[in-house]
Structures are given as structure tokens and as C-alpha cells.
């Protein structure tokens, strides 16, 4: 069997487009990925759709006007990890020879919700008592500051760095430059997290990739998937360590083993910086530094563009926004563009190996319910 | 199929204060709070009261916007090895310090049904 590779990329602008629909956004990303792959829609044997917020049958809704010929559509909801989980499922199908060429897309339109944090299940024990995603991460930040003596200014510095990166990314239409002082002075959301420490809540977008075991006809070099791992959260009811990011550490260990590499080999990372504290926790969980050393790693400049291991060169969720169904696929598009040398002004020079990490949560007892990690190379 | 919904309350008032009710089963001996909602088959469910005092693991104060008042949320650790999530009562708008001794106090859910919250034992503010 030939190795499945990513042979086409498509992505929309990420921004507020209330006049559009998630279906229209997805179609734009799908058509872009097909153009990039040199393939027609009839060449695609199956479609995998990641969608977290929309109504039922999202894939079929997006595809019906593209005249697919009726091939299989797999709809996957794994909260913010939906798109990356769809990529994992598609790879499994290619590796089992069920298909030779498939297309994965992720989409969500949050502007239709009118703002505020991501909607969570109202029947959930925690959510009934006022839990929202920013609050969960705020509690992690509070504990991290307590255990490691981190200043709140360090949290703000993540927001400043990622928005600086996002200014170089043409799809990050919401992104504006900011300062540490502006971040800290912005409206409180869940202490110590302020508005500018949270990814924008009302952002729409879609992304798509074509994967194939056939020789590429694409415009750019095909990208290998050295690791693709999806894990679920452990049910925790005891006094667990909330700042360990256990599921990400576990998924990363499996991904590094699958790829035969370590964190020191990576050229860049796109991680799930839904909130500033998230990125710091993931530095440690992904093995970029030891426990409690994330603030020092950030301060060293290592994770900034031009540094040893740039994290979120796209600007991440904080700069681009976070349509959850799309995010995992968008991260993969971003890393592919760097590996292929077509990331424009934000290009990580000499990028050889890139990692994407995205989690999904929002239910009690399993704070991080899903995590997907991919490691990519040419 | 034998599947029954537990109807016992998740808290209990005692002379020493309010307690939360955790549960465990033979197949899952780790205490859990909130308690089991449903029981499969005839499996006995053991109720274990926790509280009235715990230790504050972490907290936040949520600011929902200009039309709603801020509210506190907390994770509180209880012996023997249970972490409970709930509303945090902030006296004079001030959250308690991490590791403060907390007690369980009566509160209401937004729909008016009886519930619990956490409050620092006097004198332990951040």
C-alpha cells in the first residue's frame, strides 16, 4: 500500500461573515483544496466532515450543491477536536485500503450564535452551576500562578505574541496588534483571563485537505503524516492535577512514538490556544520544557517566529478565532504550508517537521474530553 | 433491561453543617461526586457523605457581562479523595486564597431548586 499523503489544501478567511453560511464557507475550502490537489470532486471517494456547532448532517448540507455523486459522507463531532478527529478517521480508511482518495473538511459558523462563550450542554452538572470554557481555563491559570509563581503579565504575553504572528496571516481577518497593557486592561471574562486572552468568540471559517494514496497531481509537494493520534479524557473524580494537561501529554507521547521523533526534532507547532494559559500548559505537555518552565520558555523567545520552536505561527486561535469544527483542519493546513514553503511572511525557515494539537471539552469529570495530535513532514 | 434512576439528594443537612453525598460501587470503588445518576442491574450503590470542610484547590470569578452579576466558581478537595465543583461565595467580592478551608453551604440553582455552594471559613481571604 502506498502511504497516504496530504495532496491538497483549502482554507477560507476566518472572520465574522453573518451573511454567509457554514455550508458556503465549507464549499469555498473544499473547492480550494480540490484546485490545490489537481483533482475533481468526482475523484473523491469519501468525505469526512468535522462540525461541532451546526445542525444535523453537516457534511451533506455542505456538499449537496457540489454534486459529489453520492459517495459516503462521515460526520464527526468531537467538540473542538472534530476536524482533526475527522482527519484521523480518514487516514484509517486510507490505510485499510477502503479508499484511495478522500477529502476532509471542518466548518463552523459562530456568528449565527450572537456571541459569548461556546454553547455547552445545559444538562451537564458543572454547566448547570455556571461552568463555561473560559472559567475552566481560568481555574487552571489560577492554580498555575499559585504553584509556579507566574505573573498575570506572562499570560498577556501569549496574547501579544500570537496576535503579532496573526498580523502576518492574511486569513486572520480579526487580528489586531496589542500590547501587554491592553491585554490586561481589557474586560474581565473569568479572572485572571481578560477578553484579549480568549480566542474571539464570534468567528466563522472552514478548512479542507485532500488525502490520497495515489501519486500527487497537486500544486505543491505532498505532505506525509508521520503520526495521527486521537485520545479521550479519563474520568476523573478525585484530586487530580488540573495543570498537567494529562490527555495532551498522553497523546503526544503516542504521537512521538508513532513518528519516531521527539519534541526536540520539531520545527513548528500549532496548538489549541483557546486561552492564553492553554498554550503555556501545552508547552509542558508537549515536552518543549519541564513542568513549571513554560513562562521561561515563552520569555526566551523560543516559541516566537524566528525562535527555536515557533508555536502558533498562524496566530493560533487567539488571533484567527476558533470555529471549532474547522480548527483542527486549519492547523494542519497551516503546518503543511510551512513544510511546503508557501506560508508567506510568517514562513518558518527550513521547516521540516510540524505538530498540530487540538483538544475538546465541556463536560464534567472529563475536562479535556478529546485530544488529536498530528505530526507532519515532507 | 434493569436501569433505575437514583432519586436520593446530593446533599444532606446535619448538626455539623451541610454534607455532599458521593457514591461508589464494587465495580467502581473510586468515590464520585456528583453521585451516580443511574444504576444498572441490581448493583448496590454506597453513599458516602463528604464534608463539611474541604480545601480550596482553585477558583475563578466569572464576569458574564454588564447585565449579570459576577459569580465565583471553585474546585474544592474533600477527604477521602473527592474533588467537587460548585459555586463559590465571595465575601465583599473577594475570593478566598487557594488552600483556604471551605465549608459547604446551602444555595440554589438558577431554576430555584436547592443546591450547595462553597464558602471560606471566616478569616481566610485572598
Short mmCIF file of C-alpha atoms in Angstrom, two decimals:
data_model
loop_
_atom_site.label_atom_id
_atom_site.label_comp_id
_atom_site.label_asym_id
_atom_site.label_seq_id
_atom_site.Cartn_x
_atom_site.Cartn_y
_atom_site.Cartn_z
CA UNK A 1 0.00 0.00 0.00
CA UNK A 2 1.19 3.48 -0.78
CA UNK A 3 1.45 5.83 2.17
CA UNK A 4 -1.47 8.27 2.48
CA UNK A 5 -0.35 11.85 1.95
CA UNK A 6 -1.92 15.27 2.06
CA UNK A 7 -2.12 16.37 -1.57
CA UNK A 8 -4.34 19.44 -1.44
CA UNK A 9 -5.13 22.31 0.95
CA UNK A 10 -8.00 24.76 1.16
CA UNK A 11 -8.92 27.34 3.76
CA UNK A 12 -11.26 30.32 3.99
CA UNK A 13 -10.74 33.60 5.72
CA UNK A 14 -11.50 33.34 9.43
CA UNK A 15 -13.76 36.21 10.46
CA UNK A 16 -17.31 37.31 11.01
CA UNK A 17 -19.46 36.51 7.98
CA UNK A 18 -23.09 36.55 9.12
CA UNK A 19 -24.23 36.96 5.51
CA UNK A 20 -22.71 33.57 4.64
CA UNK A 21 -23.49 30.05 5.82
CA UNK A 22 -21.18 27.36 7.14
CA UNK A 23 -22.06 25.35 4.05
CA UNK A 24 -20.89 28.14 1.74
CA UNK A 25 -17.68 28.54 3.72
CA UNK A 26 -17.04 24.81 3.56
CA UNK A 27 -17.64 24.78 -0.19
CA UNK A 28 -15.05 27.50 -0.61
CA UNK A 29 -12.46 25.49 1.36
CA UNK A 30 -13.35 22.25 -0.47
CA UNK A 31 -13.06 23.85 -3.90
CA UNK A 32 -9.73 25.37 -2.86
CA UNK A 33 -8.41 22.01 -1.72
CA UNK A 34 -9.55 20.36 -4.95
CA UNK A 35 -7.82 23.04 -7.06
CA UNK A 36 -4.67 22.62 -4.99
CA UNK A 37 -4.75 18.84 -5.42
CA UNK A 38 -5.37 18.92 -9.17
CA UNK A 39 -8.41 16.67 -8.64
CA UNK A 40 -12.11 16.93 -9.40
CA UNK A 41 -14.90 16.31 -6.90
CA UNK A 42 -15.73 13.04 -8.70
CA UNK A 43 -12.20 11.80 -7.87
CA UNK A 44 -13.08 11.87 -4.16
CA UNK A 45 -14.35 8.55 -2.88
CA UNK A 46 -15.45 9.69 0.58
CA UNK A 47 -15.87 12.87 2.58
CA UNK A 48 -15.18 13.41 6.28
CA UNK A 49 -16.75 16.44 7.91
CA UNK A 50 -15.81 17.89 11.30
CA UNK A 51 -18.52 20.11 12.75
CA UNK A 52 -19.25 20.93 16.38
CA UNK A 53 -21.97 23.57 16.46
CA UNK A 54 -24.15 23.12 13.39
CA UNK A 55 -27.32 21.11 12.89
CA UNK A 56 -27.51 17.50 11.72
CA UNK A 57 -25.98 16.17 8.50
CA UNK A 58 -23.42 18.97 8.18
CA UNK A 59 -21.35 17.20 5.55
CA UNK A 60 -24.28 16.51 3.27
CA UNK A 61 -25.51 20.09 3.70
CA UNK A 62 -22.15 21.44 2.62
CA UNK A 63 -21.66 19.01 -0.26
CA UNK A 64 -25.09 18.80 -1.88
CA UNK A 65 -24.52 21.67 -4.33
CA UNK A 66 -21.07 20.40 -5.27
CA UNK A 67 -22.54 17.32 -6.99
CA UNK A 68 -20.45 14.63 -5.37
CA UNK A 69 -22.10 11.62 -6.96
CA UNK A 70 -23.44 10.27 -3.71
CA UNK A 71 -20.26 8.88 -2.17
CA UNK A 72 -20.04 8.30 1.58
CA UNK A 73 -20.08 11.27 3.95
CA UNK A 74 -18.89 10.73 7.54
CA UNK A 75 -19.96 13.42 10.00
CA UNK A 76 -17.75 13.70 13.07
CA UNK A 77 -18.40 15.76 16.20
CA UNK A 78 -15.67 15.67 18.83
CA UNK A 79 -16.15 19.25 20.06
CA UNK A 80 -13.14 21.44 19.20
CA UNK A 81 -11.27 18.33 18.09
CA UNK A 82 -13.85 17.45 15.41
CA UNK A 83 -11.82 18.39 12.35
CA UNK A 84 -8.63 16.69 13.49
CA UNK A 85 -10.57 13.60 14.52
CA UNK A 86 -12.04 13.52 11.01
CA UNK A 87 -8.51 13.55 9.57
CA UNK A 88 -7.60 10.62 11.83
CA UNK A 89 -10.64 8.64 10.69
CA UNK A 90 -9.90 9.39 7.05
CA UNK A 91 -6.31 8.18 7.42
CA UNK A 92 -7.55 4.93 8.95
CA UNK A 93 -9.78 4.35 5.94
CA UNK A 94 -6.91 5.04 3.54
CA UNK A 95 -4.54 2.77 5.44
CA UNK A 96 -7.08 -0.04 5.46
CA UNK A 97 -7.44 0.43 1.66
CA UNK A 98 -11.14 1.19 1.98
CA UNK A 99 -10.48 4.27 -0.15
CA UNK A 100 -7.60 5.73 -2.17
CA UNK A 101 -8.61 9.40 -2.19
CA UNK A 102 -10.72 11.22 0.38
CA UNK A 103 -11.43 14.80 1.40
CA UNK A 104 -11.66 16.05 4.98
CA UNK A 105 -13.21 19.37 5.85
CA UNK A 106 -14.12 21.21 9.01
CA UNK A 107 -16.54 24.08 9.36
CA UNK A 108 -18.46 26.14 11.85
CA UNK A 109 -20.22 29.48 11.85
CA UNK A 110 -20.33 31.11 15.26
CA UNK A 111 -21.64 34.49 14.14
CA UNK A 112 -25.07 32.88 13.95
CA UNK A 113 -24.95 32.35 17.74
CA UNK A 114 -24.66 36.03 18.60
CA UNK A 115 -21.54 35.94 20.78
CA UNK A 116 -20.49 34.69 24.20
CA UNK A 117 -18.63 31.51 25.07
CA UNK A 118 -19.14 28.28 23.14
CA UNK A 119 -22.51 26.73 24.00
CA UNK A 120 -22.19 23.69 26.27
CA UNK A 121 -24.70 21.02 27.28
CA UNK A 122 -27.24 22.54 29.66
CA UNK A 123 -27.81 19.19 31.35
CA UNK A 124 -24.19 18.87 32.42
CA UNK A 125 -23.63 19.01 36.19
CA UNK A 126 -20.93 21.67 36.03
CA UNK A 127 -22.56 23.73 33.32
CA UNK A 128 -25.80 23.96 35.32
CA UNK A 129 -23.72 25.59 38.05
CA UNK A 130 -22.19 28.22 35.80
CA UNK A 131 -19.24 26.49 34.17
CA UNK A 132 -18.13 27.96 30.85
CA UNK A 133 -14.95 27.11 28.98
CA UNK A 134 -13.13 30.34 29.92
CA UNK A 135 -13.86 29.59 33.59
CA UNK A 136 -12.33 26.13 33.38
CA UNK A 137 -9.12 27.53 31.94
CA UNK A 138 -9.18 30.45 34.34
CA UNK A 139 -9.18 27.98 37.21
CA UNK A 140 -6.18 26.28 35.65
CA UNK A 141 -4.45 29.65 35.36
CA UNK A 142 -5.19 30.48 38.99
CA UNK A 143 -3.71 27.20 40.12
CA UNK A 144 -0.67 27.54 37.82
CA UNK A 145 0.05 31.01 39.19
CA UNK A 146 -0.25 29.63 42.71
CA UNK A 147 2.06 26.65 42.13
CA UNK A 148 4.69 28.31 39.96
CA UNK A 149 4.54 31.94 40.98
CA UNK A 150 3.72 33.05 37.44
CA UNK A 151 2.65 36.66 36.97
CA UNK A 152 -0.52 37.50 35.07
CA UNK A 153 1.65 39.51 32.65
CA UNK A 154 3.01 36.22 31.31
CA UNK A 155 -0.49 35.23 30.27
CA UNK A 156 -0.82 38.54 28.46
CA UNK A 157 2.45 37.93 26.64
CA UNK A 158 0.96 34.86 24.93
CA UNK A 159 -1.86 37.05 23.57
CA UNK A 160 0.66 39.63 22.36
CA UNK A 161 2.89 37.03 20.67
CA UNK A 162 0.09 35.23 18.87
CA UNK A 163 -1.54 38.42 17.65
CA UNK A 164 1.86 39.54 16.37
CA UNK A 165 2.02 36.29 14.41
CA UNK A 166 -1.57 36.66 13.25
CA UNK A 167 -0.86 40.03 11.67
CA UNK A 168 1.26 38.11 9.14
CA UNK A 169 -1.58 35.73 8.33
CA UNK A 170 -3.96 37.03 5.65
CA UNK A 171 -6.84 34.78 6.78
CA UNK A 172 -6.79 36.15 10.35
CA UNK A 173 -9.14 38.97 9.49
CA UNK A 174 -9.97 39.78 13.12
CA UNK A 175 -6.39 40.16 14.25
CA UNK A 176 -5.08 43.46 15.60
CA UNK A 177 -1.76 44.22 17.25
CA UNK A 178 -1.95 44.55 21.00
CA UNK A 179 0.25 45.27 23.98
CA UNK A 180 0.58 43.59 27.36
CA UNK A 181 -1.08 46.61 28.96
CA UNK A 182 -4.05 46.49 26.57
CA UNK A 183 -4.50 42.77 27.17
CA UNK A 184 -4.53 43.19 30.93
CA UNK A 185 -6.84 46.22 30.76
CA UNK A 186 -9.41 44.50 28.57
CA UNK A 187 -12.67 43.35 30.12
CA UNK A 188 -12.54 40.56 32.68
CA UNK A 189 -14.09 37.32 31.44
CA UNK A 190 -13.09 34.82 34.12
CA UNK A 191 -10.35 36.01 36.44
CA UNK A 192 -7.46 36.11 35.65
CA UNK A 193 -8.44 35.81 31.98
CA UNK A 194 -9.39 39.02 30.25
CA UNK A 195 -11.15 39.39 26.91
CA UNK A 196 -7.94 39.60 24.87
CA UNK A 197 -6.67 36.42 26.49
CA UNK A 198 -9.54 34.44 24.98
CA UNK A 199 -9.89 33.44 21.34
CA UNK A 200 -12.51 35.58 19.58
CA UNK A 201 -15.92 34.06 20.26
CA UNK A 202 -17.73 35.03 17.07
CA UNK A 203 -15.67 33.74 14.17
CA UNK A 204 -16.65 31.71 11.12
CA UNK A 205 -14.41 29.60 8.92
CA UNK A 206 -13.70 26.35 7.15
CA UNK A 207 -10.69 24.35 6.04
CA UNK A 208 -10.18 21.27 3.89
CA UNK A 209 -7.47 18.79 2.94
CA UNK A 210 -7.36 16.09 0.28
CA UNK A 211 -5.61 12.87 1.28
CA UNK A 212 -4.61 10.17 -1.16
CA UNK A 213 -2.54 7.04 -1.54
CA UNK A 214 -2.19 7.77 -5.27
CA UNK A 215 0.67 9.83 -6.77
CA UNK A 216 0.00 13.52 -6.22
CA UNK A 217 -1.18 15.77 -9.04
CA UNK A 218 -1.09 18.74 -6.70
CA UNK A 219 0.45 22.16 -6.99
CA UNK A 220 2.78 21.60 -4.02
CA UNK A 221 4.80 18.74 -2.60
CA UNK A 222 2.66 16.11 -0.87
CA UNK A 223 2.90 16.04 2.92
CA UNK A 224 3.45 12.86 4.91
CA UNK A 225 1.52 12.16 8.10
CA UNK A 226 4.08 10.64 10.46
CA UNK A 227 1.62 10.39 13.34
CA UNK A 228 -2.11 10.72 13.82
CA UNK A 229 -3.43 10.03 17.30
CA UNK A 230 -6.82 10.66 18.90
CA UNK A 231 -7.37 10.06 22.59
CA UNK A 232 -10.22 10.64 25.03
CA UNK A 233 -10.17 12.03 28.53
CA UNK A 234 -10.04 9.89 31.64
CA UNK A 235 -12.98 10.09 34.03
CA UNK A 236 -11.53 11.92 37.00
CA UNK A 237 -13.40 12.49 40.24
CA UNK A 238 -10.51 12.75 42.66
CA UNK A 239 -7.97 15.46 43.42
CA UNK A 240 -6.29 15.34 40.01
CA UNK A 241 -3.66 17.79 38.84
CA UNK A 242 -5.56 20.34 36.74
CA UNK A 243 -2.43 21.93 35.30
CA UNK A 244 -0.88 18.77 33.96
CA UNK A 245 -2.87 18.63 30.65
CA UNK A 246 -2.74 14.85 31.00
CA UNK A 247 -4.58 13.99 27.81
CA UNK A 248 -2.28 16.13 25.69
CA UNK A 249 0.82 14.65 27.32
CA UNK A 250 -0.51 11.13 26.75
CA UNK A 251 -1.49 11.80 23.14
CA UNK A 252 1.86 13.48 22.47
CA UNK A 253 3.80 10.50 23.85
CA UNK A 254 1.89 8.21 21.50
CA UNK A 255 2.38 10.56 18.55
CA UNK A 256 6.12 10.94 19.13
CA UNK A 257 6.45 7.17 19.33
CA UNK A 258 4.41 6.68 16.17
CA UNK A 259 6.53 9.24 14.30
CA UNK A 260 9.83 8.05 15.76
CA UNK A 261 10.78 11.56 16.78
CA UNK A 262 10.91 13.71 19.91
CA UNK A 263 9.84 17.28 20.64
CA UNK A 264 13.41 18.47 20.00
CA UNK A 265 13.03 17.48 16.33
CA UNK A 266 10.03 19.74 15.65
CA UNK A 267 10.29 22.87 13.52
CA UNK A 268 6.91 24.37 14.48
CA UNK A 269 3.72 23.69 16.41
CA UNK A 270 0.11 24.77 16.00
CA UNK A 271 -1.60 24.21 19.34
CA UNK A 272 -5.01 24.82 20.86
CA UNK A 273 -4.51 28.26 22.42
CA UNK A 274 -8.20 28.89 23.05
CA UNK A 275 -7.00 30.80 26.13
CA UNK A 276 -3.55 32.13 26.97
CA UNK A 277 -2.97 29.65 29.78
CA UNK A 278 -3.67 26.78 27.38
CA UNK A 279 -0.57 27.45 25.30
CA UNK A 280 1.63 27.52 28.39
CA UNK A 281 0.21 24.23 29.67
CA UNK A 282 0.76 22.65 26.26
CA UNK A 283 4.42 23.73 26.14
CA UNK A 284 4.89 21.42 29.10
CA UNK A 285 2.54 18.65 27.97
CA UNK A 286 4.15 18.51 24.52
CA UNK A 287 7.59 18.21 26.09
CA UNK A 288 9.00 21.55 24.99
CA UNK A 289 10.06 22.24 28.58
CA UNK A 290 9.78 20.80 32.05
CA UNK A 291 6.91 21.39 34.43
CA UNK A 292 6.71 24.97 35.63
CA UNK A 293 9.14 26.23 32.96
CA UNK A 294 6.64 27.40 30.35
CA UNK A 295 6.87 31.07 31.36
CA UNK A 296 10.64 30.99 30.96
CA UNK A 297 10.34 29.27 27.57
CA UNK A 298 7.96 31.98 26.39
CA UNK A 299 10.18 34.76 27.75
CA UNK A 300 13.21 33.29 25.97
CA UNK A 301 11.57 33.94 22.59
CA UNK A 302 11.93 30.29 21.59
CA UNK A 303 8.24 30.00 20.71
CA UNK A 304 8.09 33.23 18.70
CA UNK A 305 8.58 33.33 14.92
CA UNK A 306 12.34 33.28 14.43
CA UNK A 307 12.82 31.32 17.65
CA UNK A 308 13.89 27.71 18.12
CA UNK A 309 10.38 26.24 18.00
CA UNK A 310 7.72 28.73 16.88
CA UNK A 311 4.31 27.96 18.39
CA UNK A 312 1.20 29.12 16.57
CA UNK A 313 2.89 30.94 13.68
CA UNK A 314 -0.62 31.31 12.21
CA UNK A 315 -1.56 33.43 15.20
CA UNK A 316 -3.37 30.46 16.68
CA UNK A 317 -6.93 30.54 17.88
CA UNK A 318 -6.30 33.79 19.75
CA UNK A 319 -5.52 35.68 16.55
CA UNK A 320 -7.60 33.77 14.00
CA UNK A 321 -10.61 32.82 16.08
CA UNK A 322 -11.94 29.36 16.70
CA UNK A 323 -14.76 27.92 14.62
CA UNK A 324 -14.34 24.60 16.42
CA UNK A 325 -15.19 22.21 13.60
CA UNK A 326 -12.64 23.90 11.37
CA UNK A 327 -9.77 24.47 13.78
CA UNK A 328 -8.10 21.03 13.65
CA UNK A 329 -8.07 21.00 9.85
CA UNK A 330 -6.92 24.63 9.72
CA UNK A 331 -3.95 23.78 11.95
CA UNK A 332 -2.97 21.00 9.52
CA UNK A 333 -3.29 23.38 6.56
CA UNK A 334 -1.02 25.85 8.35
CA UNK A 335 1.71 23.32 9.11
CA UNK A 336 1.56 21.96 5.54
CA UNK A 337 2.04 25.45 4.14
CA UNK A 338 5.20 25.89 6.22
CA UNK A 339 6.57 22.50 5.19
CA UNK A 340 5.87 23.34 1.55
CA UNK A 341 7.50 26.77 1.86
CA UNK A 342 4.37 28.74 1.00
CA UNK A 343 3.47 30.35 4.31
CA UNK A 344 4.32 33.86 3.12
CA UNK A 345 5.58 36.41 5.63
CA UNK A 346 5.13 34.03 8.56
CA UNK A 347 7.17 31.23 6.95
CA UNK A 348 9.22 29.21 9.44
CA UNK A 349 12.50 28.93 7.59
CA UNK A 350 13.67 25.39 6.92
CA UNK A 351 10.55 23.82 8.41
CA UNK A 352 10.92 20.04 8.30
CA UNK A 353 8.59 18.65 10.95
CA UNK A 354 5.42 20.19 12.33
CA UNK A 355 2.94 19.18 15.02
CA UNK A 356 -0.72 20.09 15.45
CA UNK A 357 -2.59 19.66 18.73
CA UNK A 358 -6.23 20.32 19.47
CA UNK A 359 -8.41 19.33 22.40
CA UNK A 360 -12.14 19.29 23.00
CA UNK A 361 -14.05 19.61 26.24
CA UNK A 362 -17.03 20.90 28.09
CA UNK A 363 -18.39 18.04 30.19
CA UNK A 364 -17.92 17.33 33.90
CA UNK A 365 -15.44 14.71 35.06
CA UNK A 366 -13.59 14.73 31.73
CA UNK A 367 -12.39 18.31 31.46
CA UNK A 368 -10.38 17.51 28.36
CA UNK A 369 -12.67 15.05 26.63
CA UNK A 370 -10.75 14.71 23.37
CA UNK A 371 -7.28 15.38 22.01
CA UNK A 372 -5.92 14.95 18.49
CA UNK A 373 -2.27 15.28 17.54
CA UNK A 374 -0.76 15.06 14.06
CA UNK A 375 2.91 15.15 13.12
CA UNK A 376 3.64 16.11 9.53
CA UNK A 377 6.70 16.24 7.28
CA UNK A 378 7.55 16.33 3.57
CA UNK B 1 -33.17 -4.17 30.92
CA UNK B 2 -32.98 -3.05 34.53
CA UNK B 3 -31.98 0.57 34.72
CA UNK B 4 -33.11 2.74 37.61
CA UNK B 5 -32.68 6.43 38.30
CA UNK B 6 -31.43 7.34 41.74
CA UNK B 7 -33.58 9.94 43.42
CA UNK B 8 -31.61 10.47 46.62
CA UNK B 9 -30.46 14.09 47.12
CA UNK B 10 -26.82 15.03 46.50
CA UNK B 11 -26.52 16.83 49.83
CA UNK B 12 -27.60 16.37 53.45
CA UNK B 13 -28.02 18.80 56.34
CA UNK B 14 -26.54 17.72 59.67
CA UNK B 15 -25.94 19.34 63.04
CA UNK B 16 -22.32 19.87 61.97
CA UNK B 17 -23.21 21.53 58.69
CA UNK B 18 -24.05 20.61 55.13
CA UNK B 19 -22.56 17.46 53.61
CA UNK B 20 -22.32 16.36 49.99
CA UNK B 21 -23.17 12.78 49.09
CA UNK B 22 -20.64 10.90 46.97
CA UNK B 23 -21.21 7.36 45.73
CA UNK B 24 -19.21 4.28 44.86
CA UNK B 25 -19.88 0.76 43.69
CA UNK B 26 -17.99 -2.50 43.89
CA UNK B 27 -17.04 -2.27 40.22
CA UNK B 28 -16.01 1.40 40.52
CA UNK B 29 -14.68 1.85 44.07
CA UNK B 30 -13.38 5.38 43.45
CA UNK B 31 -15.73 7.85 45.12
CA UNK B 32 -17.51 10.15 42.73
CA UNK B 33 -19.27 13.42 43.19
CA UNK B 34 -21.72 14.23 41.69
CA UNK B 35 -23.18 10.88 42.73
CA UNK B 36 -24.29 8.22 40.28
CA UNK B 37 -27.44 9.18 38.42
CA UNK B 38 -28.42 5.75 37.12
CA UNK B 39 -27.89 2.23 38.40
CA UNK B 40 -27.53 -0.73 36.04
CA UNK B 41 -28.97 -4.02 37.26
CA UNK B 42 -29.03 -4.72 40.99
CA UNK B 43 -25.60 -3.28 41.73
CA UNK B 44 -25.59 -1.80 45.25
CA UNK B 45 -24.58 1.84 45.46
CA UNK B 46 -22.82 3.01 48.60
CA UNK B 47 -23.45 6.60 49.66
CA UNK B 48 -20.53 8.32 51.38
CA UNK B 49 -21.08 11.74 52.97
CA UNK B 50 -18.22 14.20 52.40
CA UNK B 51 -17.58 17.46 54.21
CA UNK B 52 -18.47 19.65 55.93
CA UNK B 53 -14.96 21.07 55.43
CA UNK B 54 -12.70 20.93 52.39
CA UNK B 55 -9.71 22.75 50.93
CA UNK B 56 -9.86 25.21 48.03
CA UNK B 57 -7.90 23.79 45.07
CA UNK B 58 -8.63 26.58 42.60
CA UNK B 59 -11.24 29.17 41.71
CA UNK B 60 -12.27 31.92 39.34
CA UNK B 61 -14.73 34.77 39.28
CA UNK B 62 -16.79 34.87 36.08
CA UNK B 63 -17.89 38.23 34.68
CA UNK B 64 -20.84 37.41 32.40
CA UNK B 65 -21.33 40.99 31.20
CA UNK B 66 -22.99 44.20 32.22
CA UNK B 67 -26.46 42.65 32.55
CA UNK B 68 -25.44 39.91 35.00
CA UNK B 69 -23.55 39.98 38.27
CA UNK B 70 -20.14 38.30 38.58
CA UNK B 71 -20.14 34.90 40.26
CA UNK B 72 -17.48 32.65 41.72
CA UNK B 73 -16.68 29.05 40.84
CA UNK B 74 -14.43 26.69 42.75
CA UNK B 75 -12.89 23.26 42.88
CA UNK B 76 -12.74 22.03 46.47
CA UNK B 77 -10.95 18.90 47.68
CA UNK B 78 -12.53 16.76 50.38
CA UNK B 79 -11.31 13.76 52.30
CA UNK B 80 -11.21 10.96 51.33
CA UNK B 81 -10.10 11.95 47.84
CA UNK B 82 -13.04 13.73 46.23
CA UNK B 83 -12.93 16.98 44.28
CA UNK B 84 -16.22 18.82 44.00
CA UNK B 85 -17.11 21.68 41.68
CA UNK B 86 -19.60 24.36 42.63
CA UNK B 87 -20.39 28.00 43.11
CA UNK B 88 -18.00 29.98 45.29
CA UNK B 89 -19.35 32.61 47.65
CA UNK B 90 -17.07 35.64 47.60
CA UNK B 91 -17.47 37.81 50.65
CA UNK B 92 -17.22 41.51 49.76
CA UNK B 93 -16.38 40.44 46.20
CA UNK B 94 -13.14 38.83 47.33
CA UNK B 95 -12.29 35.24 46.51
CA UNK B 96 -10.61 33.15 49.20
CA UNK B 97 -6.97 32.15 48.89
CA UNK B 98 -6.02 28.78 47.45
CA UNK B 99 -5.79 26.17 50.21
CA UNK B 100 -8.35 28.03 52.33
CA UNK B 101 -10.60 25.86 54.46
CA UNK B 102 -14.03 25.80 52.85
CA UNK B 103 -17.39 24.75 54.09
CA UNK B 104 -20.48 23.65 52.20
CA UNK B 105 -23.44 25.98 52.46
CA UNK B 106 -27.00 25.89 51.09
CA UNK B 107 -27.62 27.64 47.78
CA UNK B 108 -30.00 27.49 44.85
CA UNK B 109 -29.61 26.62 41.20
CA UNK B 110 -30.81 29.28 38.74
CA UNK B 111 -34.11 27.39 38.42
CA UNK B 112 -34.67 27.72 42.18
CA UNK B 113 -34.00 24.10 43.10
CA UNK B 114 -31.97 23.55 46.27
CA UNK B 115 -28.25 23.12 45.84
CA UNK B 116 -24.93 23.80 47.54
CA UNK B 117 -22.09 26.31 47.32
CA UNK B 118 -18.70 26.77 48.92
CA UNK B 119 -17.75 29.48 51.37
CA UNK B 120 -14.45 30.15 53.08
CA UNK B 121 -14.34 29.61 56.81
CA UNK B 122 -14.13 33.14 58.22
CA UNK B 123 -10.81 34.89 58.09
CA UNK B 124 -9.30 33.11 55.09
CA UNK B 125 -9.49 35.62 52.26
CA UNK B 126 -7.04 36.16 49.40
#
